[in-house]
Amino acid sequence: MLKGRHLIEPGDFNLEELEGLFSLAEKIEADGAYLRESCRGKLLATLFFEPSTRTRLSFEAAMLRLGGSCLGFAEPGSSSAAKGESLSDTIRTVSCYTDAIVMRNPKEGAALLASRVSDVPVINAGDGGHHHPTQTLTDLLTIRRFRGELGNLTIGFCGDLKFGRTVHSLAKALSRYPGVREIFISPPELRAPDYIIRGILEKEMIPYGEAEKLEDVIGDLDVLYMTRVQRERFFNEEDYIRLKDFYILTKARMENAKRDMIILHPLPRVTEIAAEVDGDPRAVYFKQAKYGMYVRMALLASVLGVV
Ligand code: CP
């Protein structure tokens, strides 16, 4: 069903297809031998025009665990992009060599452009401040694992909601599940963009709220999605310094949260979650990073057509 498909933004797969991926990821997690050699002979390109730890390495780990191989670059300076080659030409070329392409690029829309010129599936690993759909797969799988369902929950997004592409993707993805309420917690300068608030939530009549203080809403939340302030997308350093420590989740602040609330974070974390919170059973962000590998295994096996 997903064989040969691109994944550029969260709406590209329907709910049934997502459910299939989550079930497959859980099967892979439960049985380490399942699909182990299924991608032997297949090649994955990982083209990262921006830094990454989790997304690139979890994709590479996923492909290697499926028995396939990887090639690519971790920064554009080592590719012919540094000589002025266009993205279209790079993608056309790499799609001659490989069976699928995972790409992160600072330009919004770059992944869509790549998908239009590629002969093989393109997976968006983040395009500027726009979308990060495989982080969304990771987040949805984590919520499903810990809450038992993806509907009927109140999720609070906290931090840099303007530039945080993981927030944009997850807010959009969750709007398709019944009974979801979304609360956006940010300073005024870092509010979620209108295309999320008006273009999706208001249009689809999804209940939502906005707040500046985390302590005003933390007691209502089933899921708290913390994010870092995205330094690389700020135009000036002064604004970043003023806003970077706006939210710091501490043990004391967690006292008003529900006992079964879970804390997610796409990572990397900077200062927004104090290390003392890591030992709280509600802090599931490192488990979330692990689920990211399983769901990327499921995704690769599906788009490569080996399941
Ligand atoms: N969550 C995420 O995208 O992490 P990286 O930037 O390390 O890939």
mmCIF file of C-alpha atoms and ligand atoms in Angstrom:
data_model
loop_
_atom_site.group_PDB
_atom_site.id
_atom_site.type_symbol
_atom_site.label_atom_id
_atom_site.label_comp_id
_atom_site.label_asym_id
_atom_site.label_seq_id
_atom_site.Cartn_x
_atom_site.Cartn_y
_atom_site.Cartn_z
ATOM 1 C CA MET A 1 0.000 0.000 0.000
ATOM 2 C CA LEU A 2 2.874 2.389 0.786
ATOM 3 C CA LYS A 3 5.316 0.921 -1.742
ATOM 4 C CA GLY A 4 6.984 3.643 -3.800
ATOM 5 C CA ARG A 5 5.253 6.486 -1.916
ATOM 6 C CA HIS A 6 6.856 9.763 -0.788
ATOM 7 C CA LEU A 7 6.357 11.129 2.734
ATOM 8 C CA ILE A 8 6.564 14.928 2.660
ATOM 9 C CA GLU A 9 4.020 16.007 5.250
ATOM 10 C CA PRO A 10 1.842 14.247 7.846
ATOM 11 C CA GLY A 11 -1.313 14.254 5.689
ATOM 12 C CA ASP A 12 0.348 12.124 3.004
ATOM 13 C CA PHE A 13 -0.696 8.892 4.743
ATOM 14 C CA ASN A 14 -4.282 8.192 5.805
ATOM 15 C CA LEU A 15 -5.216 6.976 9.285
ATOM 16 C CA GLU A 16 -5.433 3.350 8.174
ATOM 17 C CA GLU A 17 -1.960 3.540 6.649
ATOM 18 C CA LEU A 18 -0.609 5.111 9.835
ATOM 19 C CA GLU A 19 -2.213 2.394 11.929
ATOM 20 C CA GLY A 20 -0.525 -0.205 9.701
ATOM 21 C CA LEU A 21 2.861 1.445 10.290
ATOM 22 C CA PHE A 22 2.380 1.576 14.063
ATOM 23 C CA SER A 23 1.352 -2.090 14.220
ATOM 24 C CA LEU A 24 4.369 -3.026 12.115
ATOM 25 C CA ALA A 25 6.702 -0.959 14.325
ATOM 26 C CA GLU A 26 5.356 -2.719 17.419
ATOM 27 C CA LYS A 27 5.859 -6.113 15.770
ATOM 28 C CA ILE A 28 9.467 -5.184 14.933
ATOM 29 C CA GLU A 29 10.074 -3.995 18.498
ATOM 30 C CA ALA A 30 8.619 -7.187 19.971
ATOM 31 C CA ASP A 31 10.560 -9.564 17.700
ATOM 32 C CA GLY A 32 14.149 -8.492 16.983
ATOM 33 C CA ALA A 33 14.430 -11.043 14.133
ATOM 34 C CA TYR A 34 11.335 -9.839 12.263
ATOM 35 C CA LEU A 35 12.237 -8.290 8.856
ATOM 36 C CA ARG A 36 15.934 -8.530 9.775
ATOM 37 C CA GLU A 37 17.237 -9.280 6.247
ATOM 38 C CA SER A 38 14.252 -7.900 4.347
ATOM 39 C CA CYS A 39 16.137 -4.969 2.738
ATOM 40 C CA ARG A 40 19.297 -6.855 1.754
ATOM 41 C CA GLY A 41 20.583 -5.390 -1.516
ATOM 42 C CA LYS A 42 18.671 -2.120 -1.061
ATOM 43 C CA LEU A 43 20.399 1.251 -0.667
ATOM 44 C CA LEU A 44 19.177 4.239 1.321
ATOM 45 C CA ALA A 45 20.551 7.753 0.737
ATOM 46 C CA THR A 46 20.604 10.086 3.747
ATOM 47 C CA LEU A 47 21.145 13.648 2.516
ATOM 48 C CA PHE A 48 21.418 16.054 5.451
ATOM 49 C CA PHE A 49 21.853 19.721 4.564
ATOM 50 C CA GLU A 50 21.335 20.551 8.276
ATOM 51 C CA PRO A 51 22.685 18.951 11.468
ATOM 52 C CA SER A 52 20.962 15.931 12.981
ATOM 53 C CA THR A 53 21.650 13.203 15.504
ATOM 54 C CA ARG A 54 18.406 11.254 15.944
ATOM 55 C CA THR A 55 16.796 11.472 12.530
ATOM 56 C CA ARG A 56 19.853 10.604 10.464
ATOM 57 C CA LEU A 57 21.239 7.962 12.791
ATOM 58 C CA SER A 58 17.871 6.335 13.460
ATOM 59 C CA PHE A 59 17.214 6.106 9.713
ATOM 60 C CA GLU A 60 20.650 4.618 9.156
ATOM 61 C CA ALA A 61 20.221 2.231 12.100
ATOM 62 C CA ALA A 62 16.800 1.277 10.751
ATOM 63 C CA MET A 63 18.160 0.480 7.273
ATOM 64 C CA LEU A 64 21.133 -1.481 8.643
ATOM 65 C CA ARG A 65 18.856 -3.448 10.973
ATOM 66 C CA LEU A 66 16.713 -4.372 7.966
ATOM 67 C CA GLY A 67 19.830 -5.725 6.236
ATOM 68 C CA GLY A 68 20.145 -2.831 3.773
ATOM 69 C CA SER A 69 22.942 -0.298 3.274
ATOM 70 C CA CYS A 70 23.248 3.498 3.517
ATOM 71 C CA LEU A 71 25.230 6.258 1.861
ATOM 72 C CA GLY A 72 25.016 10.016 1.930
ATOM 73 C CA PHE A 73 26.319 13.111 3.640
ATOM 74 C CA ALA A 74 25.827 14.718 7.041
ATOM 75 C CA GLU A 75 26.587 18.262 5.988
ATOM 76 C CA PRO A 76 26.269 19.934 2.575
ATOM 77 C CA GLY A 77 29.868 21.182 2.481
ATOM 78 C CA SER A 78 30.995 17.704 1.448
ATOM 79 C CA SER A 79 28.574 17.494 -1.493
ATOM 80 C CA SER A 80 28.471 19.313 -4.820
ATOM 81 C CA ALA A 81 25.863 21.654 -3.309
ATOM 82 C CA ALA A 82 28.976 23.528 -2.137
ATOM 83 C CA LYS A 83 29.868 24.062 -5.823
ATOM 84 C CA GLY A 84 26.438 25.485 -6.565
ATOM 85 C CA GLU A 85 24.618 22.381 -7.786
ATOM 86 C CA SER A 86 20.841 22.760 -7.615
ATOM 87 C CA LEU A 87 18.791 20.570 -5.315
ATOM 88 C CA SER A 88 16.900 19.142 -8.309
ATOM 89 C CA ASP A 89 20.116 18.008 -9.957
ATOM 90 C CA THR A 90 21.404 16.486 -6.720
ATOM 91 C CA ILE A 91 18.180 14.526 -6.215
ATOM 92 C CA ARG A 92 17.966 13.406 -9.850
ATOM 93 C CA THR A 93 21.510 12.068 -9.521
ATOM 94 C CA VAL A 94 21.106 10.362 -6.146
ATOM 95 C CA SER A 95 17.858 8.734 -7.255
ATOM 96 C CA CYS A 96 19.884 6.980 -9.997
ATOM 97 C CA TYR A 97 22.003 5.268 -7.335
ATOM 98 C CA THR A 98 19.615 4.419 -4.509
ATOM 99 C CA ASP A 99 16.235 2.897 -3.657
ATOM 100 C CA ALA A 100 15.002 5.664 -1.333
ATOM 101 C CA ILE A 101 16.120 9.123 -0.221
ATOM 102 C CA VAL A 102 15.836 10.671 3.237
ATOM 103 C CA MET A 103 16.531 14.399 3.133
ATOM 104 C CA ARG A 104 16.746 17.264 5.638
ATOM 105 C CA ASN A 105 17.021 20.741 4.163
ATOM 106 C CA PRO A 106 16.742 24.243 5.686
ATOM 107 C CA LYS A 107 14.399 25.430 2.908
ATOM 108 C CA GLU A 108 10.658 25.001 3.352
ATOM 109 C CA GLY A 109 9.267 23.086 0.400
ATOM 110 C CA ALA A 110 12.612 21.465 -0.475
ATOM 111 C CA ALA A 111 11.297 17.948 0.162
ATOM 112 C CA LEU A 112 8.274 18.506 -2.055
ATOM 113 C CA LEU A 113 10.524 19.762 -4.831
ATOM 114 C CA ALA A 114 12.781 16.717 -4.376
ATOM 115 C CA SER A 115 9.798 14.354 -4.610
ATOM 116 C CA ARG A 116 8.845 15.872 -7.964
ATOM 117 C CA VAL A 117 12.166 15.022 -9.602
ATOM 118 C CA SER A 118 13.025 11.752 -7.849
ATOM 119 C CA ASP A 119 12.485 8.294 -9.329
ATOM 120 C CA VAL A 120 12.550 6.749 -5.844
ATOM 121 C CA PRO A 121 10.598 7.530 -2.624
ATOM 122 C CA VAL A 122 11.627 10.749 -0.886
ATOM 123 C CA ILE A 123 11.157 10.991 2.869
ATOM 124 C CA ASN A 124 11.173 14.473 4.389
ATOM 125 C CA ALA A 125 13.470 14.521 7.430
ATOM 126 C CA GLY A 126 12.662 18.196 8.086
ATOM 127 C CA ASP A 127 12.253 21.140 5.691
ATOM 128 C CA GLY A 128 13.071 24.394 7.466
ATOM 129 C CA GLY A 129 10.386 25.416 9.953
ATOM 130 C CA HIS A 130 7.720 23.577 7.950
ATOM 131 C CA HIS A 131 7.261 19.836 8.587
ATOM 132 C CA HIS A 132 9.023 16.813 10.056
ATOM 133 C CA PRO A 133 6.651 13.928 9.339
ATOM 134 C CA THR A 134 8.813 11.055 10.577
ATOM 135 C CA GLN A 135 9.174 12.813 13.934
ATOM 136 C CA THR A 136 5.370 12.857 13.887
ATOM 137 C CA LEU A 137 5.277 9.100 13.292
ATOM 138 C CA THR A 138 7.603 8.778 16.286
ATOM 139 C CA ASP A 139 5.430 11.060 18.437
ATOM 140 C CA LEU A 140 2.168 9.356 17.497
ATOM 141 C CA LEU A 141 3.603 5.905 18.160
ATOM 142 C CA THR A 142 4.873 7.081 21.567
ATOM 143 C CA ILE A 143 1.518 8.587 22.539
ATOM 144 C CA ARG A 144 -0.279 5.443 21.353
ATOM 145 C CA ARG A 145 2.074 3.249 23.404
ATOM 146 C CA PHE A 146 1.689 5.214 26.616
ATOM 147 C CA ARG A 147 -1.896 6.465 26.389
ATOM 148 C CA GLY A 148 -3.418 3.507 24.537
ATOM 149 C CA GLU A 149 -5.067 5.676 21.866
ATOM 150 C CA LEU A 150 -4.508 8.784 19.782
ATOM 151 C CA GLY A 151 -7.930 10.349 20.308
ATOM 152 C CA ASN A 152 -9.602 11.758 23.409
ATOM 153 C CA LEU A 153 -6.630 13.597 24.825
ATOM 154 C CA THR A 154 -5.496 17.101 25.612
ATOM 155 C CA ILE A 155 -2.020 17.871 24.339
ATOM 156 C CA GLY A 156 -0.043 20.953 25.286
ATOM 157 C CA PHE A 157 2.667 22.178 22.914
ATOM 158 C CA CYS A 158 5.153 24.342 24.815
ATOM 159 C CA GLY A 159 8.073 26.488 23.691
ATOM 160 C CA ASP A 160 9.011 27.662 20.218
ATOM 161 C CA LEU A 161 5.789 27.022 18.332
ATOM 162 C CA LYS A 162 6.688 29.436 15.547
ATOM 163 C CA PHE A 163 9.763 27.693 14.211
ATOM 164 C CA GLY A 164 9.262 24.208 15.699
ATOM 165 C CA ARG A 165 8.437 22.047 12.691
ATOM 166 C CA THR A 166 7.764 19.010 14.875
ATOM 167 C CA VAL A 167 4.924 20.968 16.508
ATOM 168 C CA HIS A 168 3.432 21.953 13.157
ATOM 169 C CA SER A 169 3.468 18.372 11.936
ATOM 170 C CA LEU A 170 2.097 16.843 15.135
ATOM 171 C CA ALA A 171 -0.615 19.497 15.595
ATOM 172 C CA LYS A 172 -1.774 18.777 12.055
ATOM 173 C CA ALA A 173 -1.594 14.999 12.465
ATOM 174 C CA LEU A 174 -3.511 14.947 15.774
ATOM 175 C CA SER A 175 -6.278 17.109 14.357
ATOM 176 C CA ARG A 176 -7.460 13.998 12.470
ATOM 177 C CA TYR A 177 -8.254 12.044 15.650
ATOM 178 C CA PRO A 178 -11.582 12.468 17.517
ATOM 179 C CA GLY A 179 -11.710 14.127 20.918
ATOM 180 C CA VAL A 180 -8.327 15.841 20.659
ATOM 181 C CA ARG A 181 -7.854 19.268 22.262
ATOM 182 C CA GLU A 182 -4.676 21.228 21.538
ATOM 183 C CA ILE A 183 -3.217 23.896 23.849
ATOM 184 C CA PHE A 184 -0.428 26.127 22.519
ATOM 185 C CA ILE A 185 1.859 27.502 25.239
ATOM 186 C CA SER A 186 4.360 30.083 24.062
ATOM 187 C CA PRO A 187 5.537 33.662 24.449
ATOM 188 C CA PRO A 188 3.701 35.988 22.014
ATOM 189 C CA GLU A 189 6.745 36.162 19.692
ATOM 190 C CA LEU A 190 6.813 32.382 19.254
ATOM 191 C CA ARG A 191 3.122 31.645 18.665
ATOM 192 C CA ALA A 192 2.130 28.822 16.327
ATOM 193 C CA PRO A 193 1.704 30.068 12.750
ATOM 194 C CA ASP A 194 -1.681 30.997 11.361
ATOM 195 C CA TYR A 195 -1.639 28.187 8.853
ATOM 196 C CA ILE A 196 -1.861 25.788 11.804
ATOM 197 C CA ILE A 197 -4.269 27.771 14.019
ATOM 198 C CA ARG A 198 -6.607 29.165 11.386
ATOM 199 C CA GLY A 199 -5.777 26.985 8.417
ATOM 200 C CA ILE A 200 -6.212 23.663 10.222
ATOM 201 C CA LEU A 201 -7.644 23.889 13.752
ATOM 202 C CA GLU A 202 -10.279 26.564 13.160
ATOM 203 C CA LYS A 203 -11.137 25.197 9.732
ATOM 204 C CA GLU A 204 -11.628 21.675 11.093
ATOM 205 C CA MET A 205 -13.280 22.989 14.299
ATOM 206 C CA ILE A 206 -10.696 21.322 16.556
ATOM 207 C CA PRO A 207 -10.929 22.646 20.146
ATOM 208 C CA TYR A 208 -7.789 24.607 20.953
ATOM 209 C CA GLY A 209 -6.477 27.195 23.366
ATOM 210 C CA GLU A 210 -3.459 29.441 23.768
ATOM 211 C CA ALA A 211 -1.568 30.302 26.964
ATOM 212 C CA GLU A 212 1.618 32.040 27.957
ATOM 213 C CA LYS A 213 2.188 30.411 31.339
ATOM 214 C CA LEU A 214 2.713 26.658 31.485
ATOM 215 C CA GLU A 215 1.572 26.580 35.130
ATOM 216 C CA ASP A 216 -1.867 27.884 34.112
ATOM 217 C CA VAL A 217 -2.626 24.813 31.983
ATOM 218 C CA ILE A 218 -0.303 21.979 32.995
ATOM 219 C CA GLY A 219 -2.975 20.382 35.212
ATOM 220 C CA ASP A 220 -5.297 19.921 32.191
ATOM 221 C CA LEU A 221 -2.835 18.060 30.006
ATOM 222 C CA ASP A 222 -2.592 14.362 29.095
ATOM 223 C CA VAL A 223 0.507 14.979 26.979
ATOM 224 C CA LEU A 224 3.022 17.794 27.368
ATOM 225 C CA TYR A 225 5.121 18.285 24.230
ATOM 226 C CA MET A 226 8.148 20.397 25.156
ATOM 227 C CA THR A 227 10.346 21.990 22.486
ATOM 228 C CA ARG A 228 13.564 23.938 22.428
ATOM 229 C CA VAL A 229 13.854 27.494 21.113
ATOM 230 C CA GLN A 230 15.224 27.068 17.575
ATOM 231 C CA ARG A 231 18.320 29.232 17.649
ATOM 232 C CA GLU A 232 19.207 28.469 14.019
ATOM 233 C CA ARG A 233 15.993 30.071 12.743
ATOM 234 C CA PHE A 234 16.308 33.392 14.610
ATOM 235 C CA PHE A 235 17.328 36.491 12.717
ATOM 236 C CA ASN A 236 19.133 38.017 15.672
ATOM 237 C CA GLU A 237 20.943 36.540 18.673
ATOM 238 C CA GLU A 238 19.480 39.062 21.152
ATOM 239 C CA ASP A 239 15.954 37.770 20.606
ATOM 240 C CA TYR A 240 17.164 34.210 21.034
ATOM 241 C CA ILE A 241 18.918 35.022 24.314
ATOM 242 C CA ARG A 242 15.826 36.806 25.628
ATOM 243 C CA LEU A 243 13.528 33.881 24.843
ATOM 244 C CA LYS A 244 15.673 30.772 25.227
ATOM 245 C CA ASP A 245 14.930 30.130 28.912
ATOM 246 C CA PHE A 246 11.303 31.266 28.836
ATOM 247 C CA TYR A 247 10.180 27.769 29.898
ATOM 248 C CA ILE A 248 12.132 25.422 32.118
ATOM 249 C CA LEU A 249 10.264 22.315 33.233
ATOM 250 C CA THR A 250 11.360 21.360 36.743
ATOM 251 C CA LYS A 251 10.281 18.798 39.336
ATOM 252 C CA ALA A 252 8.462 21.563 41.203
ATOM 253 C CA ARG A 253 6.476 22.530 38.077
ATOM 254 C CA MET A 254 5.546 18.868 37.532
ATOM 255 C CA GLU A 255 3.742 18.763 40.889
ATOM 256 C CA ASN A 256 0.561 20.177 39.350
ATOM 257 C CA ALA A 257 0.562 17.784 36.381
ATOM 258 C CA LYS A 258 -1.708 14.725 36.198
ATOM 259 C CA ARG A 259 -0.160 11.524 37.501
ATOM 260 C CA ASP A 260 -0.565 9.875 34.081
ATOM 261 C CA MET A 261 0.474 12.861 31.945
ATOM 262 C CA ILE A 262 3.413 12.031 29.676
ATOM 263 C CA ILE A 263 6.201 14.413 28.668
ATOM 264 C CA LEU A 264 7.431 14.196 25.092
ATOM 265 C CA HIS A 265 10.261 16.140 23.489
ATOM 266 C CA PRO A 266 11.564 15.589 19.958
ATOM 267 C CA LEU A 267 15.083 16.365 21.263
ATOM 268 C CA PRO A 268 17.693 17.799 21.210
ATOM 269 C CA ARG A 269 16.971 19.381 24.575
ATOM 270 C CA VAL A 270 18.847 22.496 25.659
ATOM 271 C CA THR A 271 17.557 24.030 28.939
ATOM 272 C CA GLU A 272 13.783 23.620 28.650
ATOM 273 C CA ILE A 273 13.612 20.403 30.682
ATOM 274 C CA ALA A 274 15.802 20.245 33.780
ATOM 275 C CA ALA A 275 17.806 17.014 34.038
ATOM 276 C CA GLU A 276 16.098 16.341 37.394
ATOM 277 C CA VAL A 277 12.867 15.592 35.478
ATOM 278 C CA ASP A 278 14.473 12.714 33.537
ATOM 279 C CA GLY A 279 13.889 10.267 36.396
ATOM 280 C CA ASP A 280 10.146 11.008 36.531
ATOM 281 C CA PRO A 281 8.267 8.015 35.033
ATOM 282 C CA ARG A 282 6.183 10.507 33.058
ATOM 283 C CA ALA A 283 9.299 11.658 31.149
ATOM 284 C CA VAL A 284 9.285 9.381 28.094
ATOM 285 C CA TYR A 285 11.447 11.356 25.652
ATOM 286 C CA PHE A 286 14.301 8.876 25.447
ATOM 287 C CA LYS A 287 11.865 6.012 24.875
ATOM 288 C CA GLN A 288 10.331 8.245 22.197
ATOM 289 C CA ALA A 289 13.746 8.450 20.479
ATOM 290 C CA LYS A 290 13.900 4.630 20.452
ATOM 291 C CA TYR A 291 10.399 4.284 19.004
ATOM 292 C CA GLY A 292 11.622 6.591 16.246
ATOM 293 C CA MET A 293 13.952 3.869 15.029
ATOM 294 C CA TYR A 294 11.234 1.186 15.033
ATOM 295 C CA VAL A 295 8.733 3.328 13.181
ATOM 296 C CA ARG A 296 11.398 4.310 10.620
ATOM 297 C CA MET A 297 12.137 0.597 10.111
ATOM 298 C CA ALA A 298 8.430 0.073 9.474
ATOM 299 C CA LEU A 299 8.353 3.044 7.090
ATOM 300 C CA LEU A 300 11.403 1.951 5.088
ATOM 301 C CA ALA A 301 10.191 -1.637 4.802
ATOM 302 C CA SER A 302 6.827 -0.314 3.591
ATOM 303 C CA VAL A 303 7.979 2.246 1.003
ATOM 304 C CA LEU A 304 10.578 -0.221 -0.296
ATOM 305 C CA GLY A 305 7.827 -2.803 -0.679
ATOM 306 C CA VAL A 306 9.406 -5.635 1.319
ATOM 307 C CA VAL A 307 6.344 -6.188 3.551
HETATM 308 N N1 CP B 1 14.177 15.184 16.672
HETATM 309 C C1 CP B 1 15.109 15.461 15.740
HETATM 310 O O1 CP B 1 14.786 15.787 14.599
HETATM 311 O O2 CP B 1 16.385 15.341 16.195
HETATM 312 P P1 CP B 1 17.685 15.594 15.307
HETATM 313 O O3 CP B 1 17.703 17.042 14.921
HETATM 314 O O4 CP B 1 18.844 15.201 16.186
HETATM 315 O O5 CP B 1 17.576 14.721 14.087
#
